[in-house]
Amino acid sequence: MANTKKKEKKIELKDIFELGGHGVDIPFLLITLALLVFGLIMLYSAGYVKGIYAFNDEYHYIKKQCISAALGLLLMAVASTISRKFIKHFSIGIWLASLALLCLVFLYDPYNSCQRWITIKGLGTFQPSEIAKLAIIVNFADVLEKNTGKLDKIKYGLLPFAIFLRPVVLLLILEPHLSCIVIIFCISAIMMFVGEVDWKIFALVIGTITLTVGVVIVISMNVEGSYFYSRIHNFINKDTVDLTVEGYQSYMSLLAIGSGGWTGLGFGNSRQKHLHLPERWNDFIYSIAVEELGFIGSLIIVGLFVAFFFRGMYIARHAADKFGSLLVVGIVCQVAIQAGLNIGVATNTIPNTGISLPFFSEGGTALILLLAEVGVVLSISRTCNFNEGKSDESNNSGRRDSRTYKSGAGNSTEN
């Protein structure tokens, strides 16, 4: 019995790589490349003015981002060959590594009253919270698959998720990093819902998350000068705040968006990027894109993210097992949630929380990790049965996992 268990845990060479099936999903790959190219073009336009003024180099931001994109594409290609079994095997290790990195940020000096970054000399900064998101996605997918059929019990349907979530959220509160906490909560709730956790437990989770967020807001509104106070206060009182001080960022963002009209001012012709709108190459790059490309351009950007989400969910629906399906759900939902929140901030629909726009905002390590996650989705797409319901032996022979998963069935069964 002990020998059998050891054999199950041992990873063989065939379990590391996933090269069978019908190849990666081309539509998802093309959508990703379209977002990447569009993002690089807009980053150059949004950042070249700051590059000239601050670094005497109009290509300052785009050069670094292109290098990151090249590394990310290489990592995406490698990740697209990695088996989901291999990822599952190291799920706990990824989580422990993310906790260690989240602790490491406190050894570095604060920036803008926050400690979110690890500085790597010669390479720039790195946000461990990006790894934390992936760690939660991988471990939630693993737990949901392992506990299929027992998710109506607190022991299996709630406690494991709390164990993985609580230390991560606690460390993010200490940084503080509210936007990342919101994203992780949203991803967690979606994965638990899709993973078919019992509705009573799911309702308890949603209630706890809502209560937690509510308490944070109430406390923040009563502690003047706290990290959250100014952001929430300025949003609630946006009609009365001083637009030259507290409401400056949001006002300039809306001014940029409003100036775009239907067709925009033309690529490269933004006025607000001339040292008016802060963080125009990062948190507010969407505003510059709309100013230059107009409402039509904004629809193209939103449309690409919507296509990314729905094609990803299509892959998840046809994944060969529950773990792979939930892994894809978590990754595509992370991108969709982050894009939605960024656009919400740019349009002053939600409080300013400092969320970057995936594929567009400046940030090398974030882009590299994002492309690696896309590689994981592409790897899972290799063994998808897109002809589900038809007799297709070639698709079935491409599956290397010893489990079969049918979307909507909510369980995995041994062959």
Coordinates of C-alpha atoms in Angstrom, one line a residue:
M1 CA 0.0 0.0 0.0
A2 CA 2.8 2.4 0.9
N3 CA 4.6 1.5 -2.3
T4 CA 1.5 2.3 -4.3
K5 CA 1.2 5.7 -2.6
K6 CA 4.8 6.5 -3.4
K7 CA 4.3 5.5 -7.0
E8 CA 1.3 7.9 -7.2
K9 CA 3.3 10.8 -5.9
K10 CA 6.3 10.2 -8.2
I11 CA 6.4 12.4 -11.2
E12 CA 7.7 10.7 -14.4
L13 CA 9.0 12.4 -17.5
K14 CA 5.8 11.7 -19.4
D15 CA 3.8 13.6 -16.7
I16 CA 5.9 16.7 -17.1
F17 CA 5.1 17.5 -20.7
E18 CA 1.8 17.7 -22.6
L19 CA 2.5 17.4 -26.3
G20 CA -0.3 15.1 -27.4
G21 CA -3.8 15.9 -28.5
H22 CA -4.6 18.3 -31.4
G23 CA -2.2 21.1 -30.6
V24 CA -3.0 24.4 -28.8
D25 CA -6.2 26.4 -29.3
I26 CA -5.4 28.8 -32.2
P27 CA -8.3 31.3 -31.6
F28 CA -7.2 31.8 -27.9
L29 CA -3.6 32.2 -29.0
L30 CA -4.5 34.8 -31.7
I31 CA -6.7 36.8 -29.2
T32 CA -3.8 36.8 -26.8
L33 CA -1.3 38.0 -29.4
A34 CA -3.8 40.7 -30.5
L35 CA -4.1 42.0 -27.0
L36 CA -0.3 41.9 -26.5
V37 CA 0.5 43.8 -29.8
F38 CA -2.3 46.3 -29.2
G39 CA -1.0 46.8 -25.6
L40 CA 2.6 47.4 -26.7
I41 CA 1.5 50.0 -29.3
M42 CA -0.6 51.9 -26.8
L43 CA 2.1 51.7 -24.1
Y44 CA 4.5 53.4 -26.6
S45 CA 2.0 56.1 -27.3
A46 CA 1.1 56.7 -23.7
G47 CA 4.6 56.6 -22.3
Y48 CA 6.9 58.3 -24.8
V49 CA 6.3 61.8 -23.5
K50 CA 7.2 60.8 -20.0
G51 CA 10.2 58.9 -21.4
I52 CA 11.5 62.1 -23.1
Y53 CA 11.0 64.4 -20.1
A54 CA 12.2 62.0 -17.4
F55 CA 14.8 59.8 -19.2
N56 CA 15.5 61.7 -22.4
D57 CA 14.5 58.5 -24.3
E58 CA 11.1 58.2 -25.9
Y59 CA 11.5 54.4 -26.1
H60 CA 12.3 54.1 -22.3
Y61 CA 9.0 52.2 -21.4
I62 CA 8.4 50.3 -24.6
K63 CA 12.0 48.9 -24.8
K64 CA 11.7 47.3 -21.4
Q65 CA 8.2 46.1 -22.1
C66 CA 9.2 44.5 -25.4
I67 CA 12.0 42.6 -23.7
S68 CA 9.5 41.4 -21.1
A69 CA 7.1 40.5 -23.9
A70 CA 9.8 38.4 -25.6
L71 CA 10.6 36.6 -22.4
G72 CA 6.9 36.1 -21.7
L73 CA 6.3 34.6 -25.1
L74 CA 9.2 32.2 -24.6
L75 CA 7.8 31.2 -21.2
M76 CA 4.3 30.9 -22.7
A77 CA 5.7 28.5 -25.3
V78 CA 7.3 26.4 -22.6
A79 CA 4.3 26.5 -20.3
S80 CA 2.1 25.4 -23.2
T81 CA 4.0 22.1 -23.1
I82 CA 3.8 21.5 -19.3
S83 CA 1.3 18.9 -18.1
R84 CA -1.4 19.9 -15.7
K85 CA -0.3 16.9 -13.6
F86 CA 3.1 18.5 -13.1
I87 CA 1.4 21.8 -12.1
K88 CA -0.9 20.0 -9.6
H89 CA 2.1 18.2 -8.1
F90 CA 3.7 21.5 -7.1
S91 CA 0.5 23.3 -6.1
I92 CA 1.5 23.5 -2.4
G93 CA 5.0 24.6 -3.3
I94 CA 3.7 27.5 -5.4
W95 CA 1.5 28.6 -2.4
L96 CA 4.4 28.4 0.1
A97 CA 6.7 30.3 -2.3
S98 CA 4.1 33.1 -2.7
L99 CA 3.8 33.4 1.1
A100 CA 7.6 33.7 1.4
L101 CA 7.7 36.4 -1.3
L102 CA 4.8 38.3 0.3
C103 CA 6.8 38.3 3.6
L104 CA 10.0 39.4 1.8
V105 CA 8.4 42.7 0.6
F106 CA 8.6 44.0 4.2
L107 CA 12.4 44.1 4.0
Y108 CA 12.2 46.8 1.4
D109 CA 11.5 50.5 1.8
P110 CA 7.9 51.6 1.4
Y111 CA 6.8 53.3 -1.9
N112 CA 3.8 55.6 -1.7
S113 CA 3.1 54.3 1.8
C114 CA 2.9 50.7 0.6
Q115 CA 5.3 47.7 0.7
R116 CA 4.3 45.6 -2.3
W117 CA 7.5 45.4 -4.3
I118 CA 10.7 43.4 -4.3
T119 CA 13.5 45.3 -6.0
I120 CA 15.9 43.2 -8.1
K121 CA 19.0 45.2 -8.9
G122 CA 19.4 45.7 -12.6
L123 CA 16.0 44.1 -13.4
G124 CA 13.6 46.4 -11.7
T125 CA 10.7 45.6 -9.3
F126 CA 8.5 42.6 -8.8
Q127 CA 5.1 42.3 -7.2
P128 CA 4.7 38.9 -5.3
S129 CA 0.9 39.5 -5.3
E130 CA 1.0 38.3 -8.9
I131 CA 2.3 34.9 -7.8
A132 CA -0.2 34.9 -4.9
K133 CA -3.1 35.1 -7.4
L134 CA -1.8 32.1 -9.4
A135 CA -1.1 30.2 -6.1
I136 CA -4.8 30.6 -5.1
I137 CA -6.1 29.5 -8.5
V138 CA -3.9 26.4 -8.6
N139 CA -4.7 25.3 -5.1
F140 CA -8.4 26.0 -5.3
A141 CA -8.6 24.0 -8.5
D142 CA -6.7 21.1 -6.8
V143 CA -8.9 21.1 -3.7
L144 CA -12.2 21.4 -5.7
E145 CA -11.2 18.4 -7.8
K146 CA -10.0 16.2 -4.9
N147 CA -13.1 16.9 -2.8
T148 CA -15.6 16.4 -5.5
G149 CA -18.8 14.9 -4.0
K150 CA -17.9 16.1 -0.5
L151 CA -18.2 19.8 -1.1
D152 CA -21.4 20.0 1.0
K153 CA -19.4 19.5 4.2
I154 CA -17.6 22.3 6.0
K155 CA -14.5 20.1 6.3
Y156 CA -14.1 19.8 2.6
G157 CA -16.1 22.6 1.1
L158 CA -14.9 25.5 3.3
L159 CA -11.9 24.8 5.6
P160 CA -9.3 24.0 2.9
F161 CA -10.1 27.2 1.1
A162 CA -9.9 29.3 4.3
I163 CA -6.4 27.7 5.0
F164 CA -5.1 28.8 1.7
L165 CA -6.8 32.2 1.6
R166 CA -6.4 33.6 5.1
P167 CA -2.5 34.0 5.3
V168 CA -2.4 35.5 1.8
V169 CA -5.1 38.0 2.5
L170 CA -3.6 38.9 5.9
L171 CA -0.2 39.7 4.3
L172 CA -1.9 41.7 1.5
I173 CA -3.7 43.8 4.2
L174 CA -0.4 44.5 5.9
E175 CA 1.2 45.8 2.6
P176 CA -1.6 47.2 2.1
H177 CA -3.0 46.0 -1.3
L178 CA -6.7 46.3 -1.4
S179 CA -7.2 45.9 -5.1
C180 CA -5.4 42.5 -5.1
I181 CA -7.5 41.4 -2.2
V182 CA -10.7 42.3 -4.1
I183 CA -9.4 40.4 -7.2
I184 CA -8.5 37.3 -5.1
F185 CA -11.9 37.3 -3.4
C186 CA -13.7 37.5 -6.7
I187 CA -11.6 34.7 -8.3
S188 CA -12.1 32.5 -5.2
A189 CA -15.9 33.0 -5.2
I190 CA -16.2 32.3 -8.9
M191 CA -14.0 29.1 -8.7
M192 CA -16.1 27.8 -5.7
F193 CA -19.3 28.5 -7.6
V194 CA -18.1 26.8 -10.8
G195 CA -16.5 24.0 -8.7
E196 CA -20.0 23.3 -7.3
V197 CA -19.4 24.0 -3.6
D198 CA -22.7 23.5 -1.7
W199 CA -24.9 26.5 -2.0
K200 CA -25.2 27.0 1.8
I201 CA -21.4 27.1 2.1
F202 CA -21.1 29.3 -0.9
A203 CA -23.7 31.7 0.6
L204 CA -21.6 31.7 3.8
V205 CA -18.5 32.6 1.9
I206 CA -20.1 35.4 0.0
G207 CA -21.6 36.8 3.2
T208 CA -18.2 36.6 4.9
I209 CA -16.5 38.4 2.0
T210 CA -19.2 41.1 1.9
L211 CA -18.9 41.6 5.7
T212 CA -15.1 41.8 5.5
V213 CA -15.2 44.4 2.7
G214 CA -17.9 46.3 4.6
V215 CA -15.9 46.4 7.8
V216 CA -12.8 47.6 6.0
I217 CA -14.8 50.4 4.4
V218 CA -16.5 51.5 7.7
I219 CA -13.2 51.4 9.6
S220 CA -11.4 53.3 6.8
M221 CA -14.0 56.0 6.7
N222 CA -13.5 56.6 10.4
V223 CA -9.7 56.7 10.3
E224 CA -8.8 59.9 8.5
G225 CA -5.4 59.7 6.8
S226 CA -5.5 55.9 6.4
Y227 CA -4.6 54.3 3.1
F228 CA -8.2 53.7 2.1
Y229 CA -9.7 56.8 3.6
S230 CA -8.9 59.3 0.9
R231 CA -9.8 56.9 -2.0
I232 CA -13.2 56.0 -0.6
H233 CA -13.9 59.5 0.7
N234 CA -13.1 61.1 -2.6
F235 CA -15.2 58.6 -4.5
I236 CA -18.3 59.0 -2.3
N237 CA -17.9 62.8 -2.4
K238 CA -16.7 63.1 -6.0
D239 CA -19.1 66.0 -6.7
T240 CA -17.6 68.2 -4.0
V241 CA -13.9 67.3 -3.9
D242 CA -11.3 69.8 -5.2
L243 CA -10.6 68.7 -8.8
T244 CA -7.1 70.2 -8.6
V245 CA -6.2 68.1 -5.6
E246 CA -8.1 65.0 -4.4
G247 CA -10.1 64.5 -7.6
Y248 CA -7.3 65.4 -10.0
Q249 CA -6.6 61.9 -11.4
S250 CA -10.2 61.0 -12.0
Y251 CA -11.0 64.4 -13.5
M252 CA -8.1 64.2 -15.9
S253 CA -9.0 60.6 -16.8
L254 CA -12.6 61.6 -17.6
L255 CA -11.3 64.6 -19.6
A256 CA -9.2 62.3 -21.7
I257 CA -12.0 59.8 -22.3
G258 CA -14.5 62.6 -23.1
S259 CA -12.1 64.3 -25.5
G260 CA -11.9 61.1 -27.6
G261 CA -15.4 61.3 -29.0
W262 CA -16.4 58.6 -31.5
T263 CA -13.1 58.2 -33.4
G264 CA -10.5 59.8 -31.1
L265 CA -7.9 62.5 -31.7
G266 CA -5.7 60.1 -33.6
F267 CA -2.9 57.7 -32.6
G268 CA -0.2 59.6 -30.7
N269 CA -2.3 62.8 -30.4
S270 CA -3.4 62.6 -26.8
R271 CA -3.3 65.9 -24.9
Q272 CA -3.6 64.5 -21.4
K273 CA -0.4 62.4 -21.7
H274 CA 1.6 65.7 -21.8
L275 CA 2.3 65.6 -18.1
H276 CA -1.4 66.1 -17.1
L277 CA -2.8 62.6 -16.4
P278 CA -0.7 60.7 -13.7
E279 CA 0.2 57.1 -14.3
R280 CA -0.9 57.3 -18.0
W281 CA 1.4 54.5 -19.0
N282 CA 0.1 52.3 -16.2
D283 CA -3.2 52.6 -14.3
F284 CA -4.8 55.1 -16.7
I285 CA -3.5 53.8 -20.0
Y286 CA -7.1 53.0 -21.0
S287 CA -8.0 56.7 -20.8
I288 CA -5.2 57.6 -23.2
A289 CA -6.3 54.8 -25.6
V290 CA -9.9 56.1 -25.6
E291 CA -8.7 59.7 -26.1
E292 CA -6.6 58.7 -29.1
L293 CA -8.9 56.0 -30.6
G294 CA -12.3 57.2 -29.4
F295 CA -15.4 55.2 -28.5
I296 CA -14.7 52.8 -31.4
G297 CA -11.2 52.1 -30.1
S298 CA -12.6 51.5 -26.6
L299 CA -15.1 48.9 -28.0
I300 CA -12.2 47.1 -29.7
I301 CA -10.3 46.9 -26.4
V302 CA -13.3 45.7 -24.5
G303 CA -14.2 43.3 -27.3
L304 CA -10.8 41.7 -27.2
F305 CA -11.0 41.1 -23.4
V306 CA -14.6 39.7 -23.8
A307 CA -13.3 37.4 -26.6
F308 CA -10.4 36.3 -24.3
F309 CA -12.9 35.5 -21.5
F310 CA -15.4 33.6 -23.6
R311 CA -12.8 31.6 -25.6
G312 CA -11.1 30.7 -22.3
M313 CA -14.4 29.6 -20.8
Y314 CA -15.0 27.5 -23.9
I315 CA -11.7 25.8 -23.3
A316 CA -12.6 25.3 -19.7
R317 CA -15.9 23.7 -20.6
H318 CA -14.2 21.1 -22.8
A319 CA -11.2 20.4 -20.6
A320 CA -10.2 16.8 -20.1
D321 CA -10.5 16.9 -16.3
K322 CA -12.0 19.1 -13.5
F323 CA -8.6 20.4 -12.4
G324 CA -7.7 21.7 -15.8
S325 CA -11.2 23.2 -16.3
L326 CA -11.0 25.1 -13.0
L327 CA -7.5 26.2 -13.7
V328 CA -8.5 27.8 -16.9
V329 CA -11.6 29.4 -15.2
G330 CA -9.4 31.0 -12.6
I331 CA -6.8 32.4 -15.1
V332 CA -9.3 33.9 -17.6
C333 CA -11.5 35.3 -14.8
Q334 CA -8.4 36.9 -13.2
V335 CA -7.7 38.8 -16.5
A336 CA -11.4 39.7 -17.0
I337 CA -11.8 41.0 -13.4
Q338 CA -8.6 43.0 -13.5
A339 CA -9.5 44.5 -16.9
G340 CA -13.1 45.4 -15.7
L341 CA -11.8 47.0 -12.5
N342 CA -9.1 49.0 -14.4
I343 CA -11.7 50.3 -16.8
G344 CA -14.0 51.0 -13.8
V345 CA -11.3 53.2 -12.2
A346 CA -10.5 55.0 -15.5
T347 CA -14.2 55.9 -15.9
N348 CA -14.6 56.8 -12.2
T349 CA -17.2 54.1 -11.8
I350 CA -15.3 52.6 -8.8
P351 CA -12.8 54.1 -6.4
N352 CA -9.2 54.6 -7.6
T353 CA -7.5 51.3 -6.5
G354 CA -4.4 51.3 -8.6
I355 CA -5.2 48.3 -10.8
S356 CA -3.2 47.8 -14.0
L357 CA -4.7 46.9 -17.4
P358 CA -3.5 43.4 -18.4
F359 CA -1.4 43.3 -21.6
F360 CA -1.4 47.2 -21.8
S361 CA 0.0 48.7 -18.6
E362 CA 3.7 49.0 -18.0
G363 CA 5.1 46.2 -15.8
G364 CA 7.5 43.6 -17.0
T365 CA 7.2 40.9 -14.4
A366 CA 3.4 41.1 -14.5
L367 CA 3.4 40.7 -18.3
I368 CA 5.8 37.7 -18.1
L369 CA 3.7 35.9 -15.6
L370 CA 0.5 36.7 -17.4
L371 CA 1.9 35.2 -20.6
A372 CA 3.1 32.1 -18.7
E373 CA -0.5 31.7 -17.4
V374 CA -1.8 31.9 -21.0
G375 CA 0.7 29.2 -21.7
V376 CA -1.0 27.0 -19.1
V377 CA -4.4 27.6 -20.7
L378 CA -2.9 26.6 -24.1
S379 CA -1.4 23.5 -22.6
I380 CA -4.8 22.5 -21.2
S381 CA -6.4 23.2 -24.6
R382 CA -4.2 20.5 -26.2
T383 CA -6.3 17.8 -24.7
C384 CA -9.8 19.4 -24.9
N385 CA -12.5 17.5 -26.7
F386 CA -14.0 20.2 -28.8
N387 CA -16.1 17.5 -30.5
E388 CA -17.8 16.5 -27.3
G389 CA -20.7 14.2 -27.9
K390 CA -19.3 12.8 -31.2
S391 CA -17.3 9.6 -31.6
D392 CA -13.8 11.0 -32.1
E393 CA -11.1 8.5 -31.2
S394 CA -8.3 10.9 -32.2
N395 CA -9.4 13.4 -29.5
N396 CA -9.8 10.7 -26.9
S397 CA -6.4 9.3 -27.6
G398 CA -4.8 12.7 -27.1
R399 CA -5.9 12.7 -23.4
R400 CA -3.0 11.7 -21.1
D401 CA -4.9 12.1 -17.9
S402 CA -6.3 8.9 -16.3
R403 CA -9.4 10.8 -15.4
T404 CA -12.3 12.0 -17.6
Y405 CA -14.2 15.2 -16.9
K406 CA -17.5 16.2 -18.4
S407 CA -18.4 19.9 -17.9
G408 CA -21.5 20.3 -15.9
A409 CA -21.3 16.8 -14.4
G410 CA -19.4 18.2 -11.4
N411 CA -17.3 15.1 -10.8
S412 CA -14.2 13.2 -11.9
T413 CA -14.4 9.4 -12.4
E414 CA -11.6 6.9 -12.6
N415 CA -11.4 4.9 -15.8

